[in-house]
């Protein structure tokens, strides 16, 4: 068996994990505040095409990434408004966001369909470090945004469990009435983290476009990664550190069919291996709809429940 | 008030002095749709004092407390803190003025540690949280008021009494000078009440003021320096001076008539067996919740089950009601098996059930009183609301439920009145004539007048030949109504005794797990 291809596979998994990490980190912050945002897929798509257009027009990847992130934040503002301020059903509002985001991407991307990504984000080179066998390609051959994703996840873990705002965030997701009684604004906290979550998702979508894709294709760019990101949060038990490993694992299964094909291993049909991450996602999403079950996994207690003060 | 806190705490407070009250409310009016909850209420409290609010269910006590801590805003009237006018637009503003409320439903994050809960929301917290530092700080504050507590314990694993202590420590940590305790003892067992009172005395000795709300008159007499009686939103009476009132007087001040809570036993010979429980065991998530429970309840008999909450009584009641299937053993009602057949079947066999959780299992909070009554009536396809109207109105009168009428939404009832609606529904019979009545903590949160009503209704049901299983933590209630008393401990019946000769100390010890075996019951 060719060792190189498996090392490459692992390196690829880390790369593929980047969008997943942004998407699921965004969802994690949102959900920790008690808001369920099922609209990740729509946000990823819209921010991907926005970043593509912005990068193309400006000739700068950074402008592209920034625009994509901002579009992500703006889109989730809609969800925050509906879910937090108007206390709409969060599942319905999230699904609406998927449809809206997909439609928006379709609208913006029509003229660009099939166009190549010219302004691309390049990996950082670490000189000799990159050439270390095995470790080199796995650890030292990514672009800055991938490292940022990992740093963010580690930072998020510290923030959640070791900082004052993190304590307040977790409390808001678990027991908003208690936070309210302390004089903190539940709505404020929820909106803030929902929009921040959208910003992260937007960055993930932009990165997927500008670092990963050869060309813009409405139907093929995100490929359901937004849904996988949601599932990942459940598997990670709402903990950022576990999310890093989960993202790499999902990244690995995502690229597995291609590696197997390259290796000409066909004991299992590629159709099945391709299905794997999506089946796992389905399972997690079903679990997400059963509060009693996800509670045991560590889900925020008030996840998906609008907060109303005077209810007794 | 310039003297040291210790002098203030002893003896009666220095009224009539020039110093202003720590907190006073003047001409407070609060209106809810259709009710005048507070009608020109005046109230004041001094440092180092326990001032009790007493009144029937729906009198407006919780509403007044909510306005004093900033949770509700008065429609008119004003509030002074040390003589200066303050406005309390939010609970946070209340805290800034040193006023904190300990809610009956605790505002605690169950997954957090004690220390995390205590520091949550406090403004002097650094951005970075160092566990050891906050643990030490919280422990130090708790210790300084004689409220020892483990700061690292997870709140979800604490008993109700311990959680309440966390709430109090939290208020003190945030600098509260005035604590509002809304029915703090309703959820406590006697030993915990004693602990709470020790804490209250320690706090008043340190110059804190306590606004205390309770329906238990014995407690009120024991702990209060002053009592203010509310009725229909108005202040109708005052009692000043520690221990200067007795429970009879207070009851009369509250409800305007004499109250009789003398023990009652079965007056007719008991009939055949209605409820038969055979070797019922229940294992939930690998934990033995009930083990080998067997007993019968006869027609015209009331059996009381005493026990500290969490010893399996709730599951036992749910098993009888058909909400849970036992792991082994059987339940039959009126001679017919009801195990594994579900709640509707149990009700068809003549069961009426008053669960412990009124606004969850018992009533649908968002529905009106009428619709809640309908739930156990006919199950025809077309709902006939009109024909139930007169009965609903009659029940509201009979149980003296403070509501705008049958269309009042259950959630907007005061705590005690919600309980009354549930009792009215279950005790007035459903589709089938009631043969067996299972009631859990029927009088929790009720005022003495209502307790008298409920006891009378239960006694009438017994005289009418119904079999009654009374499950309660309130030992007084169990001992003064039951014909036979069982004590449940860790899911097993550990003690049995006839109600008439039952002894408070022995039963109390059995509840705490101190008895060895079943005794006197089988003479
Ligand atoms: N949020 C609300 N909306 C509408 N009505 C309310 C609300 N809160 C209280 N009320 C009404 O105001 C009245 C006073 O209620 P409150 O809760 O103050 O009574 P309480 O004295 O605390 O009674 P209890 O002893 O039963 O707890 C009741 O008639 C109640 O139905
Ligand atoms: Mg009340």
JSON list of N, CA, C and O in Angstrom, two decimals, chain B residues 398-443:
[
{"chain": "B", "resi": 398, "resn": "UNK", "atom": "N", "xyz": [-67.15, 27.17, 45.04]},
{"chain": "B", "resi": 398, "resn": "UNK", "atom": "CA", "xyz": [-67.00, 26.22, 46.14]},
{"chain": "B", "resi": 398, "resn": "UNK", "atom": "C", "xyz": [-65.58, 26.22, 46.70]},
{"chain": "B", "resi": 398, "resn": "UNK", "atom": "O", "xyz": [-65.37, 26.15, 47.89]},
{"chain": "B", "resi": 399, "resn": "UNK", "atom": "N", "xyz": [-64.60, 26.28, 45.80]},
{"chain": "B", "resi": 399, "resn": "UNK", "atom": "CA", "xyz": [-63.21, 26.24, 46.25]},
{"chain": "B", "resi": 399, "resn": "UNK", "atom": "C", "xyz": [-62.63, 27.63, 46.46]},
{"chain": "B", "resi": 399, "resn": "UNK", "atom": "O", "xyz": [-61.45, 27.79, 46.71]},
{"chain": "B", "resi": 400, "resn": "UNK", "atom": "N", "xyz": [-63.48, 28.64, 46.32]},
{"chain": "B", "resi": 400, "resn": "UNK", "atom": "CA", "xyz": [-63.05, 30.03, 46.50]},
{"chain": "B", "resi": 400, "resn": "UNK", "atom": "C", "xyz": [-61.81, 30.32, 45.66]},
{"chain": "B", "resi": 400, "resn": "UNK", "atom": "O", "xyz": [-60.80, 30.83, 46.15]},
{"chain": "B", "resi": 401, "resn": "UNK", "atom": "N", "xyz": [-61.88, 29.96, 44.40]},
{"chain": "B", "resi": 401, "resn": "UNK", "atom": "CA", "xyz": [-60.76, 30.20, 43.49]},
{"chain": "B", "resi": 401, "resn": "UNK", "atom": "C", "xyz": [-60.79, 31.65, 43.04]},
{"chain": "B", "resi": 401, "resn": "UNK", "atom": "O", "xyz": [-61.81, 32.12, 42.53]},
{"chain": "B", "resi": 402, "resn": "UNK", "atom": "N", "xyz": [-59.71, 32.37, 43.27]},
{"chain": "B", "resi": 402, "resn": "UNK", "atom": "CA", "xyz": [-59.64, 33.78, 42.86]},
{"chain": "B", "resi": 402, "resn": "UNK", "atom": "C", "xyz": [-59.32, 33.84, 41.38]},
{"chain": "B", "resi": 402, "resn": "UNK", "atom": "O", "xyz": [-58.18, 33.69, 40.97]},
{"chain": "B", "resi": 403, "resn": "UNK", "atom": "N", "xyz": [-60.36, 34.04, 40.57]},
{"chain": "B", "resi": 403, "resn": "UNK", "atom": "CA", "xyz": [-60.16, 34.08, 39.13]},
{"chain": "B", "resi": 403, "resn": "UNK", "atom": "C", "xyz": [-61.24, 34.95, 38.53]},
{"chain": "B", "resi": 403, "resn": "UNK", "atom": "O", "xyz": [-62.26, 35.22, 39.17]},
{"chain": "B", "resi": 404, "resn": "UNK", "atom": "N", "xyz": [-61.04, 35.35, 37.28]},
{"chain": "B", "resi": 404, "resn": "UNK", "atom": "CA", "xyz": [-62.03, 36.18, 36.60]},
{"chain": "B", "resi": 404, "resn": "UNK", "atom": "C", "xyz": [-63.21, 35.39, 36.09]},
{"chain": "B", "resi": 404, "resn": "UNK", "atom": "O", "xyz": [-64.05, 35.93, 35.39]},
{"chain": "B", "resi": 405, "resn": "UNK", "atom": "N", "xyz": [-63.21, 34.11, 36.35]},
{"chain": "B", "resi": 405, "resn": "UNK", "atom": "CA", "xyz": [-64.28, 33.28, 35.81]},
{"chain": "B", "resi": 405, "resn": "UNK", "atom": "C", "xyz": [-63.68, 32.08, 35.11]},
{"chain": "B", "resi": 405, "resn": "UNK", "atom": "O", "xyz": [-62.46, 31.91, 35.09]},
{"chain": "B", "resi": 406, "resn": "UNK", "atom": "N", "xyz": [-64.54, 31.24, 34.54]},
{"chain": "B", "resi": 406, "resn": "UNK", "atom": "CA", "xyz": [-64.07, 29.98, 33.95]},
{"chain": "B", "resi": 406, "resn": "UNK", "atom": "C", "xyz": [-63.06, 30.15, 32.82]},
{"chain": "B", "resi": 406, "resn": "UNK", "atom": "O", "xyz": [-62.34, 29.22, 32.48]},
{"chain": "B", "resi": 407, "resn": "UNK", "atom": "N", "xyz": [-62.98, 31.35, 32.24]},
{"chain": "B", "resi": 407, "resn": "UNK", "atom": "CA", "xyz": [-62.06, 31.53, 31.11]},
{"chain": "B", "resi": 407, "resn": "UNK", "atom": "C", "xyz": [-60.67, 32.00, 31.54]},
{"chain": "B", "resi": 407, "resn": "UNK", "atom": "O", "xyz": [-59.81, 32.24, 30.71]},
{"chain": "B", "resi": 408, "resn": "UNK", "atom": "N", "xyz": [-60.45, 32.14, 32.83]},
{"chain": "B", "resi": 408, "resn": "UNK", "atom": "CA", "xyz": [-59.14, 32.60, 33.32]},
{"chain": "B", "resi": 408, "resn": "UNK", "atom": "C", "xyz": [-58.06, 31.56, 32.96]},
{"chain": "B", "resi": 408, "resn": "UNK", "atom": "O", "xyz": [-58.23, 30.37, 33.19]},
{"chain": "B", "resi": 409, "resn": "UNK", "atom": "N", "xyz": [-56.96, 32.03, 32.40]},
{"chain": "B", "resi": 409, "resn": "UNK", "atom": "CA", "xyz": [-55.89, 31.12, 31.99]},
{"chain": "B", "resi": 409, "resn": "UNK", "atom": "C", "xyz": [-55.14, 30.59, 33.21]},
{"chain": "B", "resi": 409, "resn": "UNK", "atom": "O", "xyz": [-54.80, 31.35, 34.12]},
{"chain": "B", "resi": 410, "resn": "UNK", "atom": "N", "xyz": [-54.90, 29.29, 33.24]},
{"chain": "B", "resi": 410, "resn": "UNK", "atom": "CA", "xyz": [-54.33, 28.66, 34.42]},
{"chain": "B", "resi": 410, "resn": "UNK", "atom": "C", "xyz": [-53.00, 29.28, 34.84]},
{"chain": "B", "resi": 410, "resn": "UNK", "atom": "O", "xyz": [-52.71, 29.45, 36.02]},
{"chain": "B", "resi": 411, "resn": "UNK", "atom": "N", "xyz": [-52.16, 29.62, 33.89]},
{"chain": "B", "resi": 411, "resn": "UNK", "atom": "CA", "xyz": [-50.84, 30.15, 34.20]},
{"chain": "B", "resi": 411, "resn": "UNK", "atom": "C", "xyz": [-50.91, 31.45, 34.99]},
{"chain": "B", "resi": 411, "resn": "UNK", "atom": "O", "xyz": [-50.03, 31.76, 35.77]},
{"chain": "B", "resi": 412, "resn": "UNK", "atom": "N", "xyz": [-51.99, 32.20, 34.78]},
{"chain": "B", "resi": 412, "resn": "UNK", "atom": "CA", "xyz": [-52.08, 33.50, 35.44]},
{"chain": "B", "resi": 412, "resn": "UNK", "atom": "C", "xyz": [-52.75, 33.44, 36.80]},
{"chain": "B", "resi": 412, "resn": "UNK", "atom": "O", "xyz": [-53.06, 34.46, 37.40]},
{"chain": "B", "resi": 413, "resn": "UNK", "atom": "N", "xyz": [-52.95, 32.24, 37.31]},
{"chain": "B", "resi": 413, "resn": "UNK", "atom": "CA", "xyz": [-53.50, 32.11, 38.66]},
{"chain": "B", "resi": 413, "resn": "UNK", "atom": "C", "xyz": [-52.35, 32.19, 39.66]},
{"chain": "B", "resi": 413, "resn": "UNK", "atom": "O", "xyz": [-51.22, 31.85, 39.34]},
{"chain": "B", "resi": 414, "resn": "UNK", "atom": "N", "xyz": [-52.64, 32.61, 40.88]},
{"chain": "B", "resi": 414, "resn": "UNK", "atom": "CA", "xyz": [-51.61, 32.56, 41.91]},
{"chain": "B", "resi": 414, "resn": "UNK", "atom": "C", "xyz": [-51.36, 31.09, 42.23]},
{"chain": "B", "resi": 414, "resn": "UNK", "atom": "O", "xyz": [-52.17, 30.22, 41.92]},
{"chain": "B", "resi": 415, "resn": "UNK", "atom": "N", "xyz": [-50.19, 30.81, 42.84]},
{"chain": "B", "resi": 415, "resn": "UNK", "atom": "CA", "xyz": [-49.79, 29.43, 43.08]},
{"chain": "B", "resi": 415, "resn": "UNK", "atom": "C", "xyz": [-50.88, 28.59, 43.74]},
{"chain": "B", "resi": 415, "resn": "UNK", "atom": "O", "xyz": [-51.21, 27.50, 43.28]},
{"chain": "B", "resi": 416, "resn": "UNK", "atom": "N", "xyz": [-51.44, 29.12, 44.81]},
{"chain": "B", "resi": 416, "resn": "UNK", "atom": "CA", "xyz": [-52.44, 28.36, 45.54]},
{"chain": "B", "resi": 416, "resn": "UNK", "atom": "C", "xyz": [-53.71, 28.14, 44.75]},
{"chain": "B", "resi": 416, "resn": "UNK", "atom": "O", "xyz": [-54.34, 27.09, 44.84]},
{"chain": "B", "resi": 417, "resn": "UNK", "atom": "N", "xyz": [-54.08, 29.12, 43.96]},
{"chain": "B", "resi": 417, "resn": "UNK", "atom": "CA", "xyz": [-55.32, 28.99, 43.19]},
{"chain": "B", "resi": 417, "resn": "UNK", "atom": "C", "xyz": [-55.20, 27.97, 42.07]},
{"chain": "B", "resi": 417, "resn": "UNK", "atom": "O", "xyz": [-56.17, 27.28, 41.75]},
{"chain": "B", "resi": 418, "resn": "UNK", "atom": "N", "xyz": [-54.02, 27.84, 41.50]},
{"chain": "B", "resi": 418, "resn": "UNK", "atom": "CA", "xyz": [-53.79, 26.81, 40.48]},
{"chain": "B", "resi": 418, "resn": "UNK", "atom": "C", "xyz": [-54.01, 25.43, 41.12]},
{"chain": "B", "resi": 418, "resn": "UNK", "atom": "O", "xyz": [-54.65, 24.54, 40.55]},
{"chain": "B", "resi": 419, "resn": "UNK", "atom": "N", "xyz": [-53.49, 25.27, 42.33]},
{"chain": "B", "resi": 419, "resn": "UNK", "atom": "CA", "xyz": [-53.66, 24.01, 43.04]},
{"chain": "B", "resi": 419, "resn": "UNK", "atom": "C", "xyz": [-55.14, 23.72, 43.30]},
{"chain": "B", "resi": 419, "resn": "UNK", "atom": "O", "xyz": [-55.59, 22.58, 43.19]},
{"chain": "B", "resi": 420, "resn": "UNK", "atom": "N", "xyz": [-55.88, 24.77, 43.61]},
{"chain": "B", "resi": 420, "resn": "UNK", "atom": "CA", "xyz": [-57.31, 24.57, 43.88]},
{"chain": "B", "resi": 420, "resn": "UNK", "atom": "C", "xyz": [-58.05, 24.10, 42.63]},
{"chain": "B", "resi": 420, "resn": "UNK", "atom": "O", "xyz": [-58.96, 23.28, 42.72]},
{"chain": "B", "resi": 421, "resn": "UNK", "atom": "N", "xyz": [-57.69, 24.64, 41.47]},
{"chain": "B", "resi": 421, "resn": "UNK", "atom": "CA", "xyz": [-58.35, 24.23, 40.23]},
{"chain": "B", "resi": 421, "resn": "UNK", "atom": "C", "xyz": [-58.14, 22.74, 40.00]},
{"chain": "B", "resi": 421, "resn": "UNK", "atom": "O", "xyz": [-59.06, 21.99, 39.68]},
{"chain": "B", "resi": 422, "resn": "UNK", "atom": "N", "xyz": [-56.91, 22.31, 40.21]},
{"chain": "B", "resi": 422, "resn": "UNK", "atom": "CA", "xyz": [-56.57, 20.90, 40.02]},
{"chain": "B", "resi": 422, "resn": "UNK", "atom": "C", "xyz": [-57.37, 20.01, 40.97]},
{"chain": "B", "resi": 422, "resn": "UNK", "atom": "O", "xyz": [-57.95, 19.00, 40.57]},
{"chain": "B", "resi": 423, "resn": "UNK", "atom": "N", "xyz": [-57.41, 20.42, 42.22]},
{"chain": "B", "resi": 423, "resn": "UNK", "atom": "CA", "xyz": [-58.17, 19.65, 43.21]},
{"chain": "B", "resi": 423, "resn": "UNK", "atom": "C", "xyz": [-59.65, 19.62, 42.85]},
{"chain": "B", "resi": 423, "resn": "UNK", "atom": "O", "xyz": [-60.29, 18.58, 42.92]},
{"chain": "B", "resi": 424, "resn": "UNK", "atom": "N", "xyz": [-60.17, 20.77, 42.43]},
{"chain": "B", "resi": 424, "resn": "UNK", "atom": "CA", "xyz": [-61.58, 20.84, 42.09]},
{"chain": "B", "resi": 424, "resn": "UNK", "atom": "C", "xyz": [-61.89, 19.86, 40.96]},
{"chain": "B", "resi": 424, "resn": "UNK", "atom": "O", "xyz": [-62.89, 19.15, 41.00]},
{"chain": "B", "resi": 425, "resn": "UNK", "atom": "N", "xyz": [-61.00, 19.82, 39.97]},
{"chain": "B", "resi": 425, "resn": "UNK", "atom": "CA", "xyz": [-61.25, 18.93, 38.85]},
{"chain": "B", "resi": 425, "resn": "UNK", "atom": "C", "xyz": [-61.24, 17.47, 39.29]},
{"chain": "B", "resi": 425, "resn": "UNK", "atom": "O", "xyz": [-62.12, 16.69, 38.96]},
{"chain": "B", "resi": 426, "resn": "UNK", "atom": "N", "xyz": [-60.23, 17.10, 40.05]},
{"chain": "B", "resi": 426, "resn": "UNK", "atom": "CA", "xyz": [-60.07, 15.69, 40.38]},
{"chain": "B", "resi": 426, "resn": "UNK", "atom": "C", "xyz": [-61.09, 15.23, 41.42]},
{"chain": "B", "resi": 426, "resn": "UNK", "atom": "O", "xyz": [-61.53, 14.09, 41.41]},
{"chain": "B", "resi": 427, "resn": "UNK", "atom": "N", "xyz": [-61.43, 16.12, 42.35]},
{"chain": "B", "resi": 427, "resn": "UNK", "atom": "CA", "xyz": [-62.33, 15.70, 43.42]},
{"chain": "B", "resi": 427, "resn": "UNK", "atom": "C", "xyz": [-63.79, 15.75, 43.01]},
{"chain": "B", "resi": 427, "resn": "UNK", "atom": "O", "xyz": [-64.65, 15.21, 43.68]},
{"chain": "B", "resi": 428, "resn": "UNK", "atom": "N", "xyz": [-64.09, 16.43, 41.90]},
{"chain": "B", "resi": 428, "resn": "UNK", "atom": "CA", "xyz": [-65.49, 16.55, 41.53]},
{"chain": "B", "resi": 428, "resn": "UNK", "atom": "C", "xyz": [-65.93, 15.44, 40.58]},
{"chain": "B", "resi": 428, "resn": "UNK", "atom": "O", "xyz": [-67.02, 15.46, 40.07]},
{"chain": "B", "resi": 429, "resn": "UNK", "atom": "N", "xyz": [-65.05, 14.47, 40.37]},
{"chain": "B", "resi": 429, "resn": "UNK", "atom": "CA", "xyz": [-65.46, 13.33, 39.56]},
{"chain": "B", "resi": 429, "resn": "UNK", "atom": "C", "xyz": [-65.31, 13.58, 38.08]},
{"chain": "B", "resi": 429, "resn": "UNK", "atom": "O", "xyz": [-65.53, 14.69, 37.62]},
{"chain": "B", "resi": 430, "resn": "UNK", "atom": "N", "xyz": [-64.92, 12.55, 37.35]},
{"chain": "B", "resi": 430, "resn": "UNK", "atom": "CA", "xyz": [-64.73, 12.71, 35.91]},
{"chain": "B", "resi": 430, "resn": "UNK", "atom": "C", "xyz": [-65.79, 11.93, 35.18]},
{"chain": "B", "resi": 430, "resn": "UNK", "atom": "O", "xyz": [-66.97, 11.99, 35.50]},
{"chain": "B", "resi": 431, "resn": "UNK", "atom": "N", "xyz": [-65.37, 11.14, 34.18]},
{"chain": "B", "resi": 431, "resn": "UNK", "atom": "CA", "xyz": [-66.30, 10.36, 33.38]},
{"chain": "B", "resi": 431, "resn": "UNK", "atom": "C", "xyz": [-66.94, 9.25, 34.20]},
{"chain": "B", "resi": 431, "resn": "UNK", "atom": "O", "xyz": [-68.11, 8.98, 34.11]},
{"chain": "B", "resi": 432, "resn": "UNK", "atom": "N", "xyz": [-66.07, 8.58, 34.99]},
{"chain": "B", "resi": 432, "resn": "UNK", "atom": "CA", "xyz": [-66.58, 7.48, 35.79]},
{"chain": "B", "resi": 432, "resn": "UNK", "atom": "C", "xyz": [-66.60, 7.91, 37.24]},
{"chain": "B", "resi": 432, "resn": "UNK", "atom": "O", "xyz": [-65.79, 8.74, 37.64]},
{"chain": "B", "resi": 433, "resn": "UNK", "atom": "N", "xyz": [-67.50, 7.35, 38.02]},
{"chain": "B", "resi": 433, "resn": "UNK", "atom": "CA", "xyz": [-67.55, 7.69, 39.44]},
{"chain": "B", "resi": 433, "resn": "UNK", "atom": "C", "xyz": [-66.21, 7.34, 40.07]},
{"chain": "B", "resi": 433, "resn": "UNK", "atom": "O", "xyz": [-65.64, 6.28, 39.81]},
{"chain": "B", "resi": 434, "resn": "UNK", "atom": "N", "xyz": [-65.68, 8.25, 40.88]},
{"chain": "B", "resi": 434, "resn": "UNK", "atom": "CA", "xyz": [-64.37, 8.02, 41.49]},
{"chain": "B", "resi": 434, "resn": "UNK", "atom": "C", "xyz": [-64.44, 6.93, 42.55]},
{"chain": "B", "resi": 434, "resn": "UNK", "atom": "O", "xyz": [-65.29, 6.97, 43.43]},
{"chain": "B", "resi": 435, "resn": "UNK", "atom": "N", "xyz": [-63.55, 5.95, 42.40]},
{"chain": "B", "resi": 435, "resn": "UNK", "atom": "CA", "xyz": [-63.44, 4.92, 43.43]},
{"chain": "B", "resi": 435, "resn": "UNK", "atom": "C", "xyz": [-62.17, 5.11, 44.22]},
{"chain": "B", "resi": 435, "resn": "UNK", "atom": "O", "xyz": [-62.09, 4.83, 45.40]},
{"chain": "B", "resi": 436, "resn": "UNK", "atom": "N", "xyz": [-61.14, 5.55, 43.49]},
{"chain": "B", "resi": 436, "resn": "UNK", "atom": "CA", "xyz": [-59.82, 5.67, 44.12]},
{"chain": "B", "resi": 436, "resn": "UNK", "atom": "C", "xyz": [-59.28, 7.06, 43.83]},
{"chain": "B", "resi": 436, "resn": "UNK", "atom": "O", "xyz": [-59.29, 7.53, 42.70]},
{"chain": "B", "resi": 437, "resn": "UNK", "atom": "N", "xyz": [-58.79, 7.68, 44.90]},
{"chain": "B", "resi": 437, "resn": "UNK", "atom": "CA", "xyz": [-58.28, 9.03, 44.76]},
{"chain": "B", "resi": 437, "resn": "UNK", "atom": "C", "xyz": [-56.81, 9.01, 45.19]},
{"chain": "B", "resi": 437, "resn": "UNK", "atom": "O", "xyz": [-56.50, 8.60, 46.30]},
{"chain": "B", "resi": 438, "resn": "UNK", "atom": "N", "xyz": [-55.92, 9.39, 44.29]},
{"chain": "B", "resi": 438, "resn": "UNK", "atom": "CA", "xyz": [-54.51, 9.47, 44.65]},
{"chain": "B", "resi": 438, "resn": "UNK", "atom": "C", "xyz": [-54.14, 10.95, 44.66]},
{"chain": "B", "resi": 438, "resn": "UNK", "atom": "O", "xyz": [-54.24, 11.62, 43.64]},
{"chain": "B", "resi": 439, "resn": "UNK", "atom": "N", "xyz": [-53.77, 11.46, 45.82]},
{"chain": "B", "resi": 439, "resn": "UNK", "atom": "CA", "xyz": [-53.45, 12.89, 45.91]},
{"chain": "B", "resi": 439, "resn": "UNK", "atom": "C", "xyz": [-52.03, 13.10, 46.44]},
{"chain": "B", "resi": 439, "resn": "UNK", "atom": "O", "xyz": [-51.64, 12.52, 47.45]},
{"chain": "B", "resi": 440, "resn": "UNK", "atom": "N", "xyz": [-51.27, 13.91, 45.75]},
{"chain": "B", "resi": 440, "resn": "UNK", "atom": "CA", "xyz": [-49.91, 14.22, 46.17]},
{"chain": "B", "resi": 440, "resn": "UNK", "atom": "C", "xyz": [-49.85, 15.65, 46.68]},
{"chain": "B", "resi": 440, "resn": "UNK", "atom": "O", "xyz": [-50.28, 16.57, 45.97]},
{"chain": "B", "resi": 441, "resn": "UNK", "atom": "N", "xyz": [-49.33, 15.83, 47.85]},
{"chain": "B", "resi": 441, "resn": "UNK", "atom": "CA", "xyz": [-49.18, 17.17, 48.46]},
{"chain": "B", "resi": 441, "resn": "UNK", "atom": "C", "xyz": [-50.35, 18.10, 48.13]},
{"chain": "B", "resi": 441, "resn": "UNK", "atom": "O", "xyz": [-50.16, 19.15, 47.54]},
{"chain": "B", "resi": 442, "resn": "UNK", "atom": "N", "xyz": [-51.57, 17.71, 48.51]},
{"chain": "B", "resi": 442, "resn": "UNK", "atom": "CA", "xyz": [-52.73, 18.48, 48.05]},
{"chain": "B", "resi": 442, "resn": "UNK", "atom": "C", "xyz": [-52.77, 19.90, 48.59]},
{"chain": "B", "resi": 442, "resn": "UNK", "atom": "O", "xyz": [-53.39, 20.76, 47.97]},
{"chain": "B", "resi": 443, "resn": "UNK", "atom": "N", "xyz": [-52.15, 20.17, 49.70]},
{"chain": "B", "resi": 443, "resn": "UNK", "atom": "CA", "xyz": [-52.30, 21.51, 50.28]},
{"chain": "B", "resi": 443, "resn": "UNK", "atom": "C", "xyz": [-51.03, 22.33, 50.22]},
{"chain": "B", "resi": 443, "resn": "UNK", "atom": "O", "xyz": [-50.95, 23.39, 50.84]}
]
